[in-house]
């Protein structure tokens, strides 16, 4: 049984970071909405209660039955989680006169504790809370305070509960908390007893055995995208069931230049059983005149389902649908009261199984993007495939703002090919997490030779990230951008202006639609 750490999400912007920090310690973690607390069993080694934008003093504050959790498994409350524990067991929590936000120093260490082993007095932490714990419950004891607040860390006294309970009024998961990783290691490994043996190799071994047992003698059909996620998922399935995995790759008319041929050749190298399906005109016809971004996504998803159904009918008896869904897809597609609201619909989360009457298998559903790549390395998938930038399921359909035509697709493909080609030639491609060109729905005046032009503009996008949940714009050299701009304008008829997007996620998204 794989051991895991459960993170109960109360809506904090940092919840996904907690999961990532835990996994960086080679410990499997899983995020669940606060109102979906599982039954505690032997596989759950610890539970972390996340922060929240809510106040525990609010009549409609998000609450859980702490008595069903505390004492059964080691618990760590972070900010809102700490305030919830303090209030529940008789402490005093009040709205702060001012929001405590930003860097602080752990200037006061009240007593030695295993939680702070290897962490010196004065260590920098990150505060982000609107409530303050004025007094801790009687059965708890203070561990640390900052220069401005007395209660920065506290715990249940020895013997009060059968399992340890620790509470923090700061966020150890953010990089601004300098020793946050050490603190989490102390809690999870030294206090909670996690074994830290969740590695890419162990994931592959466990997942292949799990897939064999789950699928049995059945057959799986999988539509591949050419990206890292679906490729790694397909190779895992191939390891488990061999030629009972049947795949196809659809050209939806929204791929990058020459991508259809290149991807099919790459799959041949991997030994996957893949058939190519040319459906370009069908997608273009359905998208004609559509400008709404969400409607574009839905149309692309619907037509893919139709193509999938037709392709499935050509195959022998199929029982399962394979998908390359990863954890950010799942997180961004779930909306519950309080925790992370849905940002956009994902074409590969839900929908297909009900329509096709197939059971679904998603080998990577609980992995972040960088974890998928590490699993791919363990599977010895070629670097050229694993190193590919993420590419959205709707493809260029959401990088062409406004309506989509074959002419616009060709225009964007040419500009994008120049941009990506320069990134590779200059050695910048592997330093960027995701890059692409966006065709803007505007025309601007330009001058080429002695003629005035009135043509379209291209926006270049490049971001640095680890999982796509947050992203920083990439600081590409000015000389590089100047060369890309010049080559696009000189070689792509119809483009006379190039701009560079310097927005972060959040507040912007990586894609423009």
PDB file of C-alpha atoms in Angstrom, residues 222-368:
ATOM      1  CA  UNK A 222      -6.052   6.162 -26.699  1.00  0.00           C
ATOM      2  CA  UNK A 223      -5.984   9.347 -28.712  1.00  0.00           C
ATOM      3  CA  UNK A 224      -2.462  10.774 -28.546  1.00  0.00           C
ATOM      4  CA  UNK A 225      -1.622  14.465 -28.760  1.00  0.00           C
ATOM      5  CA  UNK A 226       2.100  14.255 -29.471  1.00  0.00           C
ATOM      6  CA  UNK A 227       2.864  15.905 -26.147  1.00  0.00           C
ATOM      7  CA  UNK A 228       4.798  14.657 -23.153  1.00  0.00           C
ATOM      8  CA  UNK A 229       1.763  13.693 -21.064  1.00  0.00           C
ATOM      9  CA  UNK A 230      -0.055  11.453 -23.521  1.00  0.00           C
ATOM     10  CA  UNK A 231       3.231   9.915 -24.691  1.00  0.00           C
ATOM     11  CA  UNK A 232       4.348   8.955 -21.179  1.00  0.00           C
ATOM     12  CA  UNK A 233       0.860   7.647 -20.384  1.00  0.00           C
ATOM     13  CA  UNK A 234       0.891   5.544 -23.565  1.00  0.00           C
ATOM     14  CA  UNK A 235       4.321   4.072 -22.824  1.00  0.00           C
ATOM     15  CA  UNK A 236       3.180   3.122 -19.308  1.00  0.00           C
ATOM     16  CA  UNK A 237       0.099   1.431 -20.761  1.00  0.00           C
ATOM     17  CA  UNK A 238       2.245  -0.283 -23.387  1.00  0.00           C
ATOM     18  CA  UNK A 239       4.491  -1.641 -20.611  1.00  0.00           C
ATOM     19  CA  UNK A 240       1.416  -3.014 -18.863  1.00  0.00           C
ATOM     20  CA  UNK A 241      -0.706  -4.451 -21.697  1.00  0.00           C
ATOM     21  CA  UNK A 242       1.462  -4.427 -24.857  1.00  0.00           C
ATOM     22  CA  UNK A 243      -0.379  -4.642 -28.183  1.00  0.00           C
ATOM     23  CA  UNK A 244      -3.763  -4.475 -26.453  1.00  0.00           C
ATOM     24  CA  UNK A 245      -3.168  -0.699 -26.455  1.00  0.00           C
ATOM     25  CA  UNK A 246      -4.352   0.844 -29.737  1.00  0.00           C
ATOM     26  CA  UNK A 247      -3.599   4.537 -30.371  1.00  0.00           C
ATOM     27  CA  UNK A 248      -4.354   7.157 -32.967  1.00  0.00           C
ATOM     28  CA  UNK A 249      -3.131  10.693 -33.556  1.00  0.00           C
ATOM     29  CA  UNK A 250      -5.545  13.254 -35.007  1.00  0.00           C
ATOM     30  CA  UNK A 251      -4.460  16.155 -37.192  1.00  0.00           C
ATOM     31  CA  UNK A 252      -7.078  18.702 -36.161  1.00  0.00           C
ATOM     32  CA  UNK A 253      -5.680  21.384 -38.432  1.00  0.00           C
ATOM     33  CA  UNK A 254      -4.436  23.287 -35.392  1.00  0.00           C
ATOM     34  CA  UNK A 255      -1.028  21.667 -34.964  1.00  0.00           C
ATOM     35  CA  UNK A 256       2.345  23.329 -35.401  1.00  0.00           C
ATOM     36  CA  UNK A 257       4.087  23.273 -38.769  1.00  0.00           C
ATOM     37  CA  UNK A 258       5.074  19.691 -39.797  1.00  0.00           C
ATOM     38  CA  UNK A 259       4.014  18.414 -36.367  1.00  0.00           C
ATOM     39  CA  UNK A 260       1.739  15.661 -37.720  1.00  0.00           C
ATOM     40  CA  UNK A 261       4.530  13.876 -39.606  1.00  0.00           C
ATOM     41  CA  UNK A 262       7.165  14.453 -36.918  1.00  0.00           C
ATOM     42  CA  UNK A 263       4.970  13.077 -34.119  1.00  0.00           C
ATOM     43  CA  UNK A 264       3.985   9.927 -36.047  1.00  0.00           C
ATOM     44  CA  UNK A 265       7.648   9.215 -36.776  1.00  0.00           C
ATOM     45  CA  UNK A 266       8.489   9.687 -33.085  1.00  0.00           C
ATOM     46  CA  UNK A 267       5.839   7.164 -32.066  1.00  0.00           C
ATOM     47  CA  UNK A 268       7.279   4.609 -34.495  1.00  0.00           C
ATOM     48  CA  UNK A 269      10.626   4.920 -32.721  1.00  0.00           C
ATOM     49  CA  UNK A 270       8.875   4.146 -29.404  1.00  0.00           C
ATOM     50  CA  UNK A 271       7.238   1.076 -30.914  1.00  0.00           C
ATOM     51  CA  UNK A 272       3.719   2.288 -30.165  1.00  0.00           C
ATOM     52  CA  UNK A 273       0.811   1.066 -32.276  1.00  0.00           C
ATOM     53  CA  UNK A 274      -0.428   4.411 -33.673  1.00  0.00           C
ATOM     54  CA  UNK A 275      -2.629   5.306 -36.652  1.00  0.00           C
ATOM     55  CA  UNK A 276      -2.743   8.859 -38.094  1.00  0.00           C
ATOM     56  CA  UNK A 277      -6.132  10.504 -38.781  1.00  0.00           C
ATOM     57  CA  UNK A 278      -6.357  13.607 -41.032  1.00  0.00           C
ATOM     58  CA  UNK A 279      -9.389  15.583 -39.815  1.00  0.00           C
ATOM     59  CA  UNK A 280      -8.182  19.113 -40.609  1.00  0.00           C
ATOM     60  CA  UNK A 281     -11.047  20.234 -42.816  1.00  0.00           C
ATOM     61  CA  UNK A 282     -13.652  18.884 -40.418  1.00  0.00           C
ATOM     62  CA  UNK A 283     -12.335  20.966 -37.513  1.00  0.00           C
ATOM     63  CA  UNK A 284     -11.957  24.087 -39.663  1.00  0.00           C
ATOM     64  CA  UNK A 285     -15.559  23.775 -40.888  1.00  0.00           C
ATOM     65  CA  UNK A 286     -16.940  23.444 -37.363  1.00  0.00           C
ATOM     66  CA  UNK A 287     -14.880  26.397 -36.069  1.00  0.00           C
ATOM     67  CA  UNK A 288     -15.741  28.753 -38.934  1.00  0.00           C
ATOM     68  CA  UNK A 289     -16.913  32.132 -37.603  1.00  0.00           C
ATOM     69  CA  UNK A 290     -16.537  31.197 -33.915  1.00  0.00           C
ATOM     70  CA  UNK A 291     -14.698  33.790 -31.785  1.00  0.00           C
ATOM     71  CA  UNK A 292     -15.614  32.934 -28.174  1.00  0.00           C
ATOM     72  CA  UNK A 293     -12.611  31.161 -26.528  1.00  0.00           C
ATOM     73  CA  UNK A 294     -14.631  28.790 -24.366  1.00  0.00           C
ATOM     74  CA  UNK A 295     -16.901  27.902 -27.290  1.00  0.00           C
ATOM     75  CA  UNK A 296     -13.822  27.137 -29.404  1.00  0.00           C
ATOM     76  CA  UNK A 297     -12.582  24.743 -26.705  1.00  0.00           C
ATOM     77  CA  UNK A 298     -15.967  23.035 -26.517  1.00  0.00           C
ATOM     78  CA  UNK A 299     -16.234  22.673 -30.304  1.00  0.00           C
ATOM     79  CA  UNK A 300     -12.714  21.249 -30.551  1.00  0.00           C
ATOM     80  CA  UNK A 301     -13.531  18.836 -27.703  1.00  0.00           C
ATOM     81  CA  UNK A 302     -16.840  17.832 -29.298  1.00  0.00           C
ATOM     82  CA  UNK A 303     -15.381  17.234 -32.752  1.00  0.00           C
ATOM     83  CA  UNK A 304     -12.534  15.261 -31.218  1.00  0.00           C
ATOM     84  CA  UNK A 305     -15.128  13.064 -29.499  1.00  0.00           C
ATOM     85  CA  UNK A 306     -16.922  12.550 -32.825  1.00  0.00           C
ATOM     86  CA  UNK A 307     -13.660  11.623 -34.549  1.00  0.00           C
ATOM     87  CA  UNK A 308     -12.802   9.392 -31.601  1.00  0.00           C
ATOM     88  CA  UNK A 309     -16.161   7.597 -31.829  1.00  0.00           C
ATOM     89  CA  UNK A 310     -15.685   6.954 -35.525  1.00  0.00           C
ATOM     90  CA  UNK A 311     -12.138   5.730 -34.985  1.00  0.00           C
ATOM     91  CA  UNK A 312     -13.235   3.525 -32.078  1.00  0.00           C
ATOM     92  CA  UNK A 313     -15.831   1.852 -34.301  1.00  0.00           C
ATOM     93  CA  UNK A 314     -13.035   0.737 -36.642  1.00  0.00           C
ATOM     94  CA  UNK A 315     -11.167  -1.084 -33.904  1.00  0.00           C
ATOM     95  CA  UNK A 316     -11.823  -4.431 -32.286  1.00  0.00           C
ATOM     96  CA  UNK A 317     -13.738  -4.593 -29.030  1.00  0.00           C
ATOM     97  CA  UNK A 318     -12.527  -1.707 -26.862  1.00  0.00           C
ATOM     98  CA  UNK A 319     -13.267  -1.535 -23.130  1.00  0.00           C
ATOM     99  CA  UNK A 320     -11.102   1.337 -21.874  1.00  0.00           C
ATOM    100  CA  UNK A 321     -10.233   4.869 -22.856  1.00  0.00           C
ATOM    101  CA  UNK A 322      -6.669   5.954 -22.058  1.00  0.00           C
ATOM    102  CA  UNK A 323      -5.970   9.623 -21.302  1.00  0.00           C
ATOM    103  CA  UNK A 324      -2.904  11.710 -20.447  1.00  0.00           C
ATOM    104  CA  UNK A 325      -4.639  13.783 -17.791  1.00  0.00           C
ATOM    105  CA  UNK A 326      -2.241  15.282 -15.236  1.00  0.00           C
ATOM    106  CA  UNK A 327      -2.797  16.848 -11.824  1.00  0.00           C
ATOM    107  CA  UNK A 328      -3.041  20.534 -12.849  1.00  0.00           C
ATOM    108  CA  UNK A 329      -5.806  19.529 -15.308  1.00  0.00           C
ATOM    109  CA  UNK A 330      -7.687  17.934 -12.431  1.00  0.00           C
ATOM    110  CA  UNK A 331      -7.129  20.812  -9.994  1.00  0.00           C
ATOM    111  CA  UNK A 332      -8.092  23.527 -12.482  1.00  0.00           C
ATOM    112  CA  UNK A 333     -11.233  21.646 -13.503  1.00  0.00           C
ATOM    113  CA  UNK A 334     -12.636  21.203  -9.989  1.00  0.00           C
ATOM    114  CA  UNK A 335     -14.751  23.939  -8.435  1.00  0.00           C
ATOM    115  CA  UNK A 336     -16.044  23.497  -4.906  1.00  0.00           C
ATOM    116  CA  UNK A 337     -17.232  26.034  -2.346  1.00  0.00           C
ATOM    117  CA  UNK A 338     -14.075  27.789  -1.233  1.00  0.00           C
ATOM    118  CA  UNK A 339     -11.180  25.859  -2.818  1.00  0.00           C
ATOM    119  CA  UNK A 340      -9.688  26.625  -6.193  1.00  0.00           C
ATOM    120  CA  UNK A 341     -12.353  27.768  -8.643  1.00  0.00           C
ATOM    121  CA  UNK A 342     -12.307  26.487 -12.214  1.00  0.00           C
ATOM    122  CA  UNK A 343     -10.146  28.648 -14.488  1.00  0.00           C
ATOM    123  CA  UNK A 344     -11.088  27.001 -17.795  1.00  0.00           C
ATOM    124  CA  UNK A 345     -12.543  23.777 -19.083  1.00  0.00           C
ATOM    125  CA  UNK A 346     -10.080  21.035 -20.006  1.00  0.00           C
ATOM    126  CA  UNK A 347     -10.782  18.924 -23.065  1.00  0.00           C
ATOM    127  CA  UNK A 348      -9.197  15.878 -21.438  1.00  0.00           C
ATOM    128  CA  UNK A 349     -10.963  15.917 -18.067  1.00  0.00           C
ATOM    129  CA  UNK A 350     -14.308  14.152 -18.112  1.00  0.00           C
ATOM    130  CA  UNK A 351     -16.831  13.951 -20.942  1.00  0.00           C
ATOM    131  CA  UNK A 352     -15.494  11.159 -23.104  1.00  0.00           C
ATOM    132  CA  UNK A 353     -16.238   8.077 -20.950  1.00  0.00           C
ATOM    133  CA  UNK A 354     -19.990   8.787 -20.644  1.00  0.00           C
ATOM    134  CA  UNK A 355     -20.411   9.390 -24.358  1.00  0.00           C
ATOM    135  CA  UNK A 356     -18.333   6.452 -25.525  1.00  0.00           C
ATOM    136  CA  UNK A 357     -19.494   4.035 -22.822  1.00  0.00           C
ATOM    137  CA  UNK A 358     -15.856   3.254 -22.038  1.00  0.00           C
ATOM    138  CA  UNK A 359     -14.142   2.936 -18.709  1.00  0.00           C
ATOM    139  CA  UNK A 360     -11.379   5.472 -18.230  1.00  0.00           C
ATOM    140  CA  UNK A 361      -7.737   4.904 -17.309  1.00  0.00           C
ATOM    141  CA  UNK A 362      -5.454   7.865 -16.515  1.00  0.00           C
ATOM    142  CA  UNK A 363      -1.988   6.669 -15.427  1.00  0.00           C
ATOM    143  CA  UNK A 364      -0.672  10.213 -14.786  1.00  0.00           C
ATOM    144  CA  UNK A 365      -3.730  11.745 -13.160  1.00  0.00           C
ATOM    145  CA  UNK A 366      -1.911  12.550  -9.912  1.00  0.00           C
ATOM    146  CA  UNK A 367       1.389  13.851 -11.360  1.00  0.00           C
ATOM    147  CA  UNK A 368       2.607  17.383 -11.998  1.00  0.00           C
TER     148      UNK A 368
END
